Structures are given as C-alpha cells and as structure tokens.
Amino acid sequence: MNKTLEQILESSRTYTSEGRVADYIPELAKANREEIGIFVATAEGDYYAGDWDKPFTIQSIVKPIFLMLTAIDNGIDFVKAHVGVEATGKPFNAIDYAEPLLLKEHINPMVNIGAIAVCGLVKAASNEERFQRLLHFTKKITGNPQLEIDREVYESEKKTGNKNRALAYLLKNSGMIYGSVEELLDVYFAMCSVKVTCKDLANMGYLLANRGVDRSGERIIPREDTIFLNAVLTTSGMYDGSGEFATTVGIPAKSGVGGGIMADCPGRMGIGIYSPGLDKKGNSVAGVKMLERLSRELQLSIF
Amino acid sequence: MNKTLEQILESSRTYTSEGRVADYIPELAKANREEIGIFVATAEGDYYAGDWDKPFTIQSIVKPIFLMLTAIDNGIDFVKAHVGVEATGKPFNAIDYAEPLLLKEHINPMVNIGAIAVCGLVKAASNEERFQRLLHFTKKITGNPQLEIDREVYESEKKTGNKNRALAYLLKNSGMIYGSVEELLDVYFAMCSVKVTCKDLANMGYLLANRGVDRSGERIIPREDTIFLNAVLTTSGMYDGSGEFATTVGIPAKSGVGGGIMADCPGRMGIGIYSPGLDKKGNSVAGVKMLERLSRELQLSIF
Amino acid sequence: MNKTLEQILESSRTYTSEGRVADYIPELAKANREEIGIFVATAEGDYYAGDWDKPFTIQSIVKPIFLMLTAIDNGIDFVKAHVGVEATGKPFNAIDYAEPLLLKEHINPMVNIGAIAVCGLVKAASNEERFQRLLHFTKKITGNPQLEIDREVYESEKKTGNKNRALAYLLKNSGMIYGSVEELLDVYFAMCSVKVTCKDLANMGYLLANRGVDRSGERIIPREDTIFLNAVLTTSGMYDGSGEFATTVGIPAKSGVGGGIMADCPGRMGIGIYSPGLDKKGNSVAGVKMLERLSRELQLSIF
Amino acid sequence: MNKTLEQILESSRTYTSEGRVADYIPELAKANREEIGIFVATAEGDYYAGDWDKPFTIQSIVKPIFLMLTAIDNGIDFVKAHVGVEATGKPFNAIDYAEPLLLKEHINPMVNIGAIAVCGLVKAASNEERFQRLLHFTKKITGNPQLEIDREVYESEKKTGNKNRALAYLLKNSGMIYGSVEELLDVYFAMCSVKVTCKDLANMGYLLANRGVDRSGERIIPREDTIFLNAVLTTSGMYDGSGEFATTVGIPAKSGVGGGIMADCPGRMGIGIYSPGLDKKGNSVAGVKMLERLSRELQLSIF
C-alpha cells in the first residue's frame, strides 16, 4: 500500500507545477508549490508518502468541523433549520443578495457565509470559549493534541478579511448571528489558521469513514451525523468543482486554499492530502489528481 | 419485503394530499393525486405495492436516458466536453445569460437546457431516426417493449413548450445544436411523453445499480458510465432539492414532473416510484417520503 | 454651422480607428470603419458634414419607431401596461430569467426583448401588413419615401438571429406575443435591416424635437408621446452606456449597431450620426464623440 | 402660485394613505403618514403649502450632497474615475457580487454602496472633520445654519445598519475605502440623520436649478457640476423607479426614505417635498403625485 501511494504521488508530482498558490494574504503565498503529501488511515494501520508531515493551515477544511460540533451541540435538525444544503452554483465567496434578508436556502455551510453562521451556533458563554471548544474538538478528531494556530496567517486573515466581514454583517443584518460580529470573525479566522498535516486530516477522515468512532474506539459523533456530513461534502465540499469531483473521484471530501484535502471512504479509510498549487476553483491540482488515481486503483468511488 | 413496501406506502399515503399536480399543460393536470405506487427490482426478484402498474409520462426521467445513449454513441469524455456537471443552484428551467455565448459549465444535463443539448448528441442520420433509437433504447433498459408515447401530452408539450424552445435557440445560438431546432425539440417533447410505470423505472434503476448489466445478464452500458451517472444523479438529479435529498435519502435518483422517481442503490436494487403531487421544487412529495423511509429501513444511503 | 460640423467631424475622425465594426453577421462586418457623417435638421434649414448620405442599416434605432407607432395605435397607457421603462443595468441582449413568467418590469422597449414585444403591439391584420405599416411610417417620419431594406442583412439576421428567437419564445411563453413568433421575428429582422442615412435619422430626430410635428408642419404623433419617448431615450437609449452618455452629452438619443445614432434636442434640432466603429457597449465611438462636442459647443444638454 | 400649490397638495392628500412609512428602524416608523408639504424656491420668491416646515431626516437625499462636495474637492473627473453612473436596475441596497473585487461600473453614487464610497472621497484629515465639512456644506446649500442631526435616528441607524456595514466592507475589500470603515460609516449615518424641511430641500434644488449659484448670488459649485448632477439624478435619483419618474414627471430629483424629495427644474426653480408614506421602491407616494401634477401644470418636464 505504501508502494501504491508512492507511485500515485510520483506520477502526480508533475501537476504540482500547474495551479497557483493562494496569494490573497502574503503568508499563504510563501507556500512551497513543490510540496506534495498523502496519508491514509485505516483500521489496519497507516500508509503515507511524500510531505505527509509538513504543516499547513487548515482553511476551509475547518468548515465540516464547525458543522460537527454544532450538530453535537444542537442536533442535526436545529442545524438544518438554520442553514441550507443545496449547492449554490457560485464561487465560495460570492454574494447575490437583493432580498431584504438572507434566506436559509442560500447559506450552504461549505461556503464562507454559511460556515460563519454555523460557527456562531457552537455553544459557548463567550467567543473565547467558543474558540477553545473548537480547538479542543479539532485536536480530538485529528488525534493531535499539539495543534496550534499560525499566528501570522491569523493576523493577516483578520487584517485583510473584509469580504468575510461583509458576509458576517449580512448574516447579522438577517438575524443569523447573535452577539458580536468582530468576535465571531476572530474565532473564524483563528480556526482557519490552525496548522495541520496530512496525518491530522486522515484521522479526521477516518472518524467520518468509521461512522463517528475514532481510532481509539471512542464514539465522537452520532452515526447519523456522518451520513449527513458525507452527503454535504459530496454535493458541495469541493467548491463549485463538486460535481466534477463526484464524477471523477466519487469520495466525500473537503478542500482548503492552504492546499489540503480531507477525504473519507465510508467503511474503509480516511485520507489526508497536501499540495498547495490550486486550480481556478480553489482545489489542490495535484491533490485532486492523487485522489482520482487512488479512487480508480482501489475502487473507492461511492457511486 | 412486499410487506415492508406496503407499510411504507401506507404510512406515506397521507402525503399525497400535500403537493400540487403539475398543471402547465392540461393533460398533466388530469393526473389523480391520490395514486401512489412503488416497485423494487432486485437480483432475487420483484417487490411492489400500490399503483405500481399505473402509467404516467416519464418527463425529466428521460434525461439520464439521453445521457446514457449519448455516452454509448460518443464516449463519456465527448459528453463531458459538451456539458458540465456542476449543480446550478437554480430551478430546472432558469436562464441567466448575459454572455454572448452559453458556457459548457452552465449546461447541466439534468436541467432542461443541458438535456436538450445532450439529446442532440445522440447519433442519427435524421431526427426521426434519433427518436426511434431513443425509444428503442428506452424499451430495452426498462425491459418493456410495449412503451409508447402519450399523444395528447406530446401535442400539448409541443404546442406550449415555448420556454424549452427559447432554451433550444440559445443552444443553437452558441453552436451547441446542429441541424433543425424544431425537429430536435420534437424528439425531446416526444421522449418526455413516453408512458412508463413504476416497474419500468425500477428496471431502469436496476441496470444502473447492477453496473450496466440488465436483468437478462446482457451488458447495456459500460461500468464506468454507471459511476458517472450515479454521481450526476446524486449531485443534480432532484432539481435544486438534490442537496436535501442526498442528506435525507442518499440514493442516486431522478424525478419527473409526471410524478415519477427512478432510483438505484448500487449493488442492491432499482426502485420505481409514482405519486403525482409535487413539492415546490418539482419532486413527488409522497415519493420522496417513501424513499426516505425505505432508505432508513434498509440502510440504503450511499453516504 | 456647416463649418462647426466640419470642425467637429474632423477633430473626431481619429476616433474612427477605435472601436470595432459589428461582426455578428458577415454583412455588417463589411462596413467601412473610416466612414463618418453628421446631419443636423432645424426649422431654419439643414447642416451636414462628411458621409451624411452613405446608407447603413438602422438596427436598434428602429426601437423608438416601434414605440411611436404602437403608441399611436394603442395609446401610451396601453404601451406602459405592457412594457417597463426602468434601465436594466444589463447588456442589450441579456437574459436573466428564473421566474416562470417574464415580468413587464424587466422588458425595457430599448432592449431587444422589449422591442420585439412592442413590435408585436403594432396593429395589423397580418404580419405582412404590420411590416408594411411600419415601413410606411418610417418613410413618413424620415421624410424619405425611397427607404428599403438591405436584403442581405435581413436574410443574415433571419438566419443567425437565434438569440432574438430565444427572446421571442420567452415572450410567447409569458403570453406577451400573440400569433406566430417566426412571422413577428420576420417583421423585426426586416425593420432592423432598413437602410437609412444621417439625413433620415436627423429628420426623425427633428420630429421628436419639434414635439411631434414634422418638417412639413403635419402633426405625426401627440406632443405627450415625444415627452415619453425623450425620457425613455435618455434613461435607456444608449444601451448600458446611457448614464455616462447623459452626463457627457445630455441629449435624448438612440444608437444602433449599424453605427448610426439618432438624437433630438427638444425645441431645437434633430441630429443624425454615422460611424460604424463601436465601443464595447455597442455605441459608435466617433459618433458619441461628435455628439459630445456638438453638445458642448451649442450647449445642447437638457440638464 | 401658492394657490396652485394648495390645489395640488389637496388633490394629492388622498395618496398619503397609500404607501408605507419606513420602519426598518423604530424612529422612522414614528413618522406621521398624514403629513404632506411642498415648497418652491424661485428667483422671484418662495411658494409653499401644507407641512413645509415640518422637519424629517434627509436620508438618501444626502447622496447628491456627498457628490457635490466630493466634486468640489477632487473635480468631476476624479469622481467619475471612482464610481460609475449607469443605472443598476436593482433595489437601492442590492448586492450582486461574485467577482473578487467590486467594479467601478457597479457603484452608482445614488445607491448606498456608491454613496458610502463617495462620502469617503470628501477631503478631510479625520472623519470628524469630514462630518463637520459635510454638515457645514449642507447648511450652506440649504441656506439653513440651524441644521442638526436627529440623535435617535443616528443612534438607531448606527446600531442596526449592518447591511450598510457589509457594503462598506466590500468597498474596503476592493480598496475603495481608505482608513477606518466604522468611522466612515459614522459619518454616513450621521449625515443621513440630518433633519431638514421642504424649504431646505427647495433651496438645495434652487442651487442646482440656478447652475450652482445660490440665492444670495454666491457661486457654490461649478456650472458643469450641476449638469453632471442633473443627469445622474434623472437616470438614477429615484431608485429603480427612475425610468418611470422620468416619463411621468421629467424633473431631476432625489428621494429619501424619510419621505423627502429634492427636485430642480433647470433655470426655473428648486422644489422640496415631504410626505412619509413610501411606495415599494422607496419613493414618497403623495410626493411623486404632487410632482407629477406640478410638472404637468407648469410644463416642467425637461423632455
């Protein structure tokens, strides 16, 4: 299996030169486009190749984490009463908003505006507590108690994140955020800046693939929640490349502009991917290629 | 199993009074909202309940049929070069089109404009031949050599289908339709008017579930095409209710405004559903309810 | 005055090399980009410079003609009950249409979809009669009984005009066209293909400037209709460059992709312009420049 | 003339019961829907009727004031390089924004997003100074040194103005606001809360009508700026009712949700209107009616 991963990684390495490293903040632009890693977590053991232990910021892969903890706190039905699950057919940070108020139907938790709303549903007495609970939960599901945030990325996101700020004020305007907008954005920016490795993402994927039970055998989230999450990841986890990804890869997955992809094959394995060169839709070019080949090789498509 | 189907059908019967029968043409408005049927086709045998043998027009469920025959004729890659697979986030017959030309990315084969384009890719020397090939193929995959079109529905669609006509001329304007627009629309309208039963749809679903091999053991379409189709059905088969349907049912499916739903559980079964009362998104209310319960009862979700 | 026109024309001649000749049909692409003409019609007499007598197709400048004859036939209130007058903020041939039916508010008579609808409101027992009435009326208001259509442009528009065809079928779908769509499009395409000169357009402008009374002293349209038309021309006569044109020129005007502009200064003069190089919004580059200079020179702005 | 105004006001009084008082903040909802006033300022003298001396908040009528002072500070060309002048065809607070950055073309100074941007172009060392300069300028052009802001409306706008906050952060994200967003919004909200009367608005309109020279004979703004402003007011001063208003009234004007309308008839008069019941587009119902009748009575249409 390690050999398979090696082969897939090497044959996909050429794609690292395609795509562009995210550069909307200077810290992300520093990423080394030649890095490429993969990690597979199964009940039988771990397999890996390349730069699987290089840290990068989690970015949008934190979105399913918001959803998981919110669902634990409030139940899936509460969550579904607040955000929709239809694909928007729009880029991840688009706004199309002529109505006096935003409609739940337009707030997909896998795009920024929905993720900010969902983040605000995590139960906490303060936003500091909200952040601590989220960080603790992320450590738990990645099996990595050392996780920490990248201060420079966080500061930079906070300073330049005016589009997310705009989205948050739209939510506030529609009564979908309670309390301070700036404080909630702080939690959001901080959580997007958590540094992870392929291994961390693979463990997170394992939890979903293993129906909510982690590698130590502890149940973290209800079985039904993993079904909900896998459905949402499949229909909208890869931005507006989700349809194409479903046909060529067919694995529930979430990508981030840091170059990571978290994927899970129900009943089989969790996968963590890293390669920072992105396609136009914001997904890792070499990462998607590796998943496509792994899916074909091991017949992983759920379809 | 028949008992299970009976129970599910009876407990869903109350939903027949919700929803509205399609009425954009008088012939569809004549449908009896109280009718409700289900049919399950497995390798071991057939199971059914209610009005499974009542005929209704196939409508949009013909869209995956266009896609199958087009893929057989031209290969999946050719098809993907002509139409996109991203969810549009729009109603099935929306137009949003300020560009001089339509973009492939905006033409999903599960919405009308994409389906008309795909219909035109079926190989034929004439549109009459195109229709005959499509009808013959539909008879084959439903296992029903008696299929015929509902002349009244066909005439009515043809007479009043000016929005589809507009969509077709947009395609023509963008060089995505070759030959006569009116003749191609004729094929489209005629194929939407084919009368089917739950059994016919279940057999069609069986073919997809059984990876392209029909109940007689004959391979009709390549294995890869069924993976492609199931992915497309999952992300956009239920109009802009596809995301919600994925989370609550989790089965690749296609609905039509005639009240039918064709669904397939890979490796397990094909399902045909009928109940003409529709929700706002155009899906059968009681039909979706039956699938939701069947999915939970038999753990059919692919997620 | 002729000297003023000469100077303005010569100083604007350099702009003829900017812009692009319309090329969506081959016949239009044949236009000579170096041609430039201007004609001013006043109560005191005619003034002109350059290629004022070179014929070109009227194209969108026929839109106010549709509106005039429709208003004569039905009254302004009837017309306003059928089409809106708000600027759409969209290119002239955009479609944005997720509603089951088009709304009157979205159908501005100065963009294609609205013009087709308005053309259909001209009273006639047949579309042949509709065309004859429109042609006769155009001859009358231009004072040119020799007007005829350019057969090649007409045939070409008819053959390739599939986007207009799409727009017309949307109107049909919404009950905004009565009778045959194809026949009505025929009238539309034929009228867009009428060959005019700057002089013809200036006479037409004179009629509007002179409050509905033509140069022979005959009242052709009611005074109120000229007020209505001048308002519509000002807010939406220059496609989505109307706002800019209002600030820099400030004269009610209508442009066409043939390179013509018809303008009228209430109480003062009618103006005809020709130069076929267009800017991105579809307006004659050198033509707009000439009007800008003429407006400044003679203080023609209504603002 | 006072008699004419009385008659027009009385015959329009019935329309005060149509329309709805703005209620997005409680302070505005307190307005008395039965109030109705008109004031006309001419070189020969003042004319008025009804509640012409009742104060109300200026709201969006401050938008042309931002534009005037910005143009004085930077010149019209600088302003035009920053904001567009095309009608958006959208409600005053719509957002449609899938691009990474806002485009100048989409930022009309008569809708909120454009007005906030223009407000930020007023020259000042601090936002406090910006506010003081704007207030001083407003006192000058209304001829009313007593103007002050309504503290309750201001506090309420500031507290609940999250949609405007969102718009401002979009501008910030696109580099169209320099400095603090919150401080600039403070200026914006404060200026929208200035209390004015019909007389104040009529004096402001007089300035525009009189080509930039106020009633004391002092030149306040260049002649060219009044032409620019009248063009912008005509094409987009009445929200997305501007086209209709142009055809029925034909006078450059700006309305606010406080119920006011400022209008100017070039070379003739300035008009101030007040009646707080609004139509769906945000314009005073009885106010528009009075202007329509006054325009017809005195032949004020510029078209």
Coordinates of C-alpha atoms in Angstrom, one line a residue, chain A:
Chain A
M1 CA 0.0 0.0 0.0
N2 CA 2.8 2.4 0.8
K3 CA 4.2 1.5 -2.6
T4 CA 0.9 2.3 -4.3
L5 CA 0.8 5.6 -2.5
E6 CA 4.4 6.3 -3.6
Q7 CA 3.6 5.5 -7.3
I8 CA 0.5 7.6 -7.3
L9 CA 2.3 10.5 -5.6
E10 CA 5.2 10.3 -8.0
S11 CA 3.0 10.1 -11.1
S12 CA 1.1 13.2 -9.8
R13 CA 4.1 15.2 -8.9
T14 CA 4.1 16.8 -12.4
Y15 CA 0.8 18.5 -11.5
T16 CA 2.4 20.5 -8.7
S17 CA 3.7 22.9 -11.3
E18 CA 0.2 23.6 -12.5
G19 CA -2.1 25.6 -10.4
R20 CA -1.4 28.7 -8.3
V21 CA -0.6 29.1 -4.6
A22 CA -3.2 31.2 -2.9
D23 CA -1.9 34.7 -2.5
Y24 CA -4.7 36.8 -1.1
I25 CA -2.6 37.1 2.0
P26 CA 1.2 37.2 1.8
E27 CA 1.7 34.3 4.4
L28 CA -0.1 31.9 2.1
A29 CA 1.9 33.0 -0.9
K30 CA 5.0 31.7 0.8
A31 CA 3.9 28.1 0.5
N32 CA 6.3 25.8 -1.5
R33 CA 4.4 24.7 -4.6
E34 CA 6.6 21.6 -5.0
E35 CA 5.4 20.0 -1.7
I36 CA 3.1 17.1 -2.1
G37 CA 2.0 14.5 0.5
I38 CA -0.6 11.9 1.2
F39 CA -1.7 9.9 4.3
V40 CA -4.2 7.1 4.5
A41 CA -5.6 6.0 7.9
T42 CA -7.3 2.6 8.1
A43 CA -8.4 0.2 10.8
E44 CA -5.4 -1.9 9.9
G45 CA -2.8 0.8 10.0
D46 CA -1.3 3.9 8.5
Y47 CA 0.1 4.4 5.0
Y48 CA 1.8 7.5 3.6
A49 CA 4.1 9.1 1.1
G50 CA 5.9 12.4 0.4
D51 CA 5.4 15.5 2.6
W52 CA 2.7 14.0 4.8
D53 CA 4.2 15.6 7.9
K54 CA 4.6 19.2 6.6
P55 CA 2.2 21.5 8.3
F56 CA -0.1 23.9 6.5
T57 CA -3.2 25.9 7.5
I58 CA -6.5 24.0 7.6
Q59 CA -8.5 26.9 6.0
S60 CA -11.9 25.7 4.6
I61 CA -11.4 22.2 5.9
V62 CA -12.5 23.6 9.2
K63 CA -16.0 24.0 7.8
P64 CA -17.1 20.4 8.4
I65 CA -15.6 20.7 11.9
F66 CA -17.9 23.7 12.6
L67 CA -20.7 21.5 11.4
M68 CA -19.8 18.5 13.5
L69 CA -19.5 20.4 16.8
T70 CA -22.7 22.5 16.0
A71 CA -24.6 19.3 15.3
I72 CA -23.3 17.7 18.6
D73 CA -24.3 20.9 20.5
N74 CA -27.7 21.4 18.9
G75 CA -28.7 18.3 16.9
I76 CA -28.8 18.0 13.1
D77 CA -32.4 19.2 12.8
F78 CA -31.5 22.5 14.6
V79 CA -28.6 23.0 12.2
K80 CA -30.8 22.2 9.1
A81 CA -33.3 24.8 10.4
H82 CA -30.6 27.4 10.2
V83 CA -28.6 26.6 7.0
G84 CA -29.4 25.0 3.7
V85 CA -27.6 22.2 1.9
E86 CA -28.2 23.0 -1.8
A87 CA -25.2 23.7 -4.0
T88 CA -25.1 27.3 -4.8
G89 CA -23.5 27.1 -8.2
K90 CA -21.4 30.0 -7.2
P91 CA -17.8 30.6 -6.2
F92 CA -17.1 30.1 -2.4
N93 CA -17.3 33.8 -1.6
A94 CA -20.0 35.0 -3.9
I95 CA -22.8 37.3 -2.7
D96 CA -26.1 37.6 -4.6
Y97 CA -28.4 39.4 -2.3
A98 CA -31.2 41.6 -3.4
E99 CA -33.6 40.5 -0.8
P100 CA -34.1 42.5 2.4
L101 CA -33.0 39.4 4.3
L102 CA -30.8 36.4 3.5
L103 CA -32.7 33.2 3.1
K104 CA -31.6 30.0 4.9
E105 CA -31.7 28.2 1.5
H106 CA -28.8 30.3 0.2
I107 CA -26.5 29.6 3.1
N108 CA -24.6 26.5 2.4
P109 CA -22.3 25.5 5.4
M110 CA -19.5 24.6 2.9
V111 CA -19.2 28.2 1.6
N112 CA -17.9 31.1 3.7
I113 CA -21.2 32.8 4.6
G114 CA -22.7 29.5 5.8
A115 CA -19.6 28.4 7.7
I116 CA -19.5 31.7 9.6
A117 CA -23.2 31.2 10.6
V118 CA -22.6 27.6 11.6
C119 CA -19.5 28.7 13.7
G120 CA -21.8 31.0 15.6
L121 CA -24.1 28.1 16.5
V122 CA -21.4 26.4 18.5
K123 CA -22.5 26.7 22.1
A124 CA -20.3 28.8 24.4
A125 CA -20.7 31.5 27.0
S126 CA -18.1 33.7 25.2
N127 CA -16.4 33.7 21.9
E128 CA -13.1 32.9 23.6
E129 CA -14.8 29.7 25.0
R130 CA -16.2 29.0 21.5
F131 CA -12.7 29.1 20.1
Q132 CA -11.3 26.9 22.9
R133 CA -14.1 24.3 22.4
L134 CA -13.5 24.3 18.7
L135 CA -9.7 23.9 19.1
H136 CA -10.1 21.2 21.6
F137 CA -12.6 19.3 19.4
T138 CA -10.2 19.7 16.4
K139 CA -7.4 18.2 18.5
K140 CA -9.6 15.3 19.4
I141 CA -10.8 14.4 16.0
T142 CA -7.4 14.7 14.4
G143 CA -5.8 12.8 17.3
N144 CA -3.2 15.6 17.6
P145 CA -3.1 17.4 20.9
Q146 CA -0.3 19.6 19.7
L147 CA -2.4 21.6 17.2
E148 CA -1.9 25.3 17.2
I149 CA -2.7 28.3 15.1
D150 CA -0.4 30.0 12.7
R151 CA -0.2 33.5 14.3
E152 CA 0.9 35.2 11.1
V153 CA -1.8 33.7 9.0
Y154 CA -4.4 34.5 11.6
E155 CA -3.3 38.1 12.0
S156 CA -3.2 38.5 8.2
E157 CA -6.6 37.0 7.7
K158 CA -8.0 39.2 10.4
K159 CA -6.5 42.3 8.9
T160 CA -7.5 41.7 5.3
G161 CA -10.6 39.6 5.7
N162 CA -13.0 42.4 4.8
K163 CA -15.1 40.3 2.4
N164 CA -15.7 37.8 5.2
R165 CA -16.5 40.7 7.4
A166 CA -19.1 41.9 4.8
L167 CA -20.6 38.4 4.8
A168 CA -20.8 38.3 8.6
Y169 CA -22.6 41.7 8.6
L170 CA -25.1 40.4 6.1
L171 CA -25.8 37.5 8.5
K172 CA -26.0 39.9 11.4
N173 CA -28.5 42.0 9.4
S174 CA -30.6 38.9 8.8
G175 CA -30.6 37.9 12.5
M176 CA -28.4 34.9 11.8
I177 CA -25.5 35.9 14.1
Y178 CA -26.1 36.6 17.7
G179 CA -23.6 38.7 19.7
S180 CA -20.5 40.5 18.4
V181 CA -19.6 40.1 14.7
E182 CA -16.0 41.0 15.2
E183 CA -15.5 38.5 18.0
L184 CA -17.1 35.7 16.0
L185 CA -14.9 36.6 13.0
D186 CA -12.0 36.3 15.3
V187 CA -13.0 32.7 16.1
Y188 CA -13.5 32.0 12.4
F189 CA -10.1 33.5 11.3
A190 CA -8.3 31.7 14.2
M191 CA -9.8 28.3 13.4
C192 CA -9.0 28.7 9.7
S193 CA -5.4 29.3 10.7
V194 CA -4.9 26.0 12.6
K195 CA -1.9 24.2 11.3
V196 CA -2.4 20.6 10.3
T197 CA -0.7 17.8 8.4
C198 CA -1.9 15.1 6.1
K199 CA -2.0 12.7 9.0
D200 CA -4.3 15.0 11.0
L201 CA -6.7 15.2 8.1
A202 CA -6.5 11.5 7.5
N203 CA -7.5 10.9 11.1
M204 CA -10.4 13.3 10.8
G205 CA -11.5 11.5 7.6
Y206 CA -11.2 8.1 9.4
L207 CA -13.7 9.3 12.0
L208 CA -16.2 10.1 9.3
A209 CA -15.4 6.8 7.4
N210 CA -15.7 4.9 10.6
R211 CA -19.2 6.2 11.3
G212 CA -18.3 8.6 14.1
V213 CA -16.0 6.3 16.1
D214 CA -12.3 7.4 16.4
R215 CA -9.2 5.2 16.2
S216 CA -9.2 4.6 19.9
G217 CA -12.7 3.2 19.7
E218 CA -14.4 6.2 21.3
R219 CA -17.7 7.4 19.7
I220 CA -17.2 11.1 19.0
I221 CA -20.3 11.9 16.8
P222 CA -23.5 10.0 16.1
R223 CA -23.6 7.7 13.1
E224 CA -26.4 9.8 11.5
D225 CA -24.2 12.8 11.6
T226 CA -21.6 11.2 9.5
I227 CA -24.2 10.3 6.8
F228 CA -25.4 13.9 6.8
L229 CA -21.8 15.2 6.6
N230 CA -20.8 12.8 3.8
A231 CA -23.8 13.9 1.8
V232 CA -23.0 17.6 2.3
L233 CA -19.3 17.0 1.4
T234 CA -20.2 15.1 -1.7
T235 CA -22.6 17.7 -3.1
S236 CA -20.7 20.8 -2.0
G237 CA -17.3 20.0 -0.4
M238 CA -15.1 20.9 -3.4
Y239 CA -16.5 24.4 -4.0
D240 CA -18.1 24.6 -7.5
G241 CA -16.0 21.8 -8.7
S242 CA -18.0 19.4 -6.5
G243 CA -20.0 17.9 -9.4
E244 CA -16.9 17.2 -11.5
F245 CA -15.1 15.8 -8.4
A246 CA -18.1 13.5 -7.8
T247 CA -17.9 12.0 -11.3
T248 CA -14.1 11.5 -11.4
V249 CA -13.3 10.7 -7.8
G250 CA -16.6 9.9 -6.0
I251 CA -15.3 10.3 -2.4
P252 CA -16.8 12.7 0.2
A253 CA -14.1 15.4 0.6
K254 CA -13.4 19.0 1.7
S255 CA -10.6 21.1 0.3
G256 CA -9.0 24.3 1.7
V257 CA -7.0 27.0 0.0
G258 CA -4.0 26.1 2.1
G259 CA -3.6 23.1 -0.3
G260 CA -5.2 20.4 1.9
I261 CA -7.9 17.9 1.2
M262 CA -9.7 15.8 3.8
A263 CA -11.5 12.8 2.3
D264 CA -13.3 9.8 3.7
C265 CA -14.3 6.5 2.2
P266 CA -17.2 5.2 4.3
G267 CA -16.3 1.9 6.0
R268 CA -12.8 1.9 4.5
M269 CA -10.4 4.8 5.2
G270 CA -9.6 8.4 5.9
I271 CA -7.3 10.3 3.6
G272 CA -5.3 13.4 4.1
I273 CA -3.8 15.3 1.1
Y274 CA -1.5 18.3 0.7
S275 CA -0.1 20.2 -2.3
P276 CA -0.5 24.0 -2.3
G277 CA -0.9 24.6 -6.1
L278 CA -4.7 25.4 -6.6
D279 CA -6.9 25.3 -9.7
K280 CA -9.3 28.1 -10.5
K281 CA -12.0 26.7 -8.2
G282 CA -9.6 26.7 -5.2
N283 CA -8.9 23.0 -5.1
S284 CA -5.3 21.5 -5.0
V285 CA -4.4 20.4 -8.5
A286 CA -2.0 17.6 -7.6
G287 CA -4.2 16.7 -4.7
V288 CA -7.3 16.1 -6.8
K289 CA -5.1 14.1 -9.3
M290 CA -3.9 11.8 -6.5
L291 CA -7.4 11.2 -5.2
E292 CA -8.6 10.4 -8.7
R293 CA -5.9 7.8 -9.2
L294 CA -6.3 6.3 -5.7
S295 CA -10.0 6.1 -6.3
R296 CA -9.6 4.2 -9.5
E297 CA -6.8 2.0 -8.2
L298 CA -8.8 0.9 -5.1
Q299 CA -12.3 1.4 -6.5
L300 CA -13.2 3.9 -3.8
S301 CA -16.0 5.7 -5.6
I302 CA -19.3 5.6 -3.7
F303 CA -21.2 5.7 -6.9

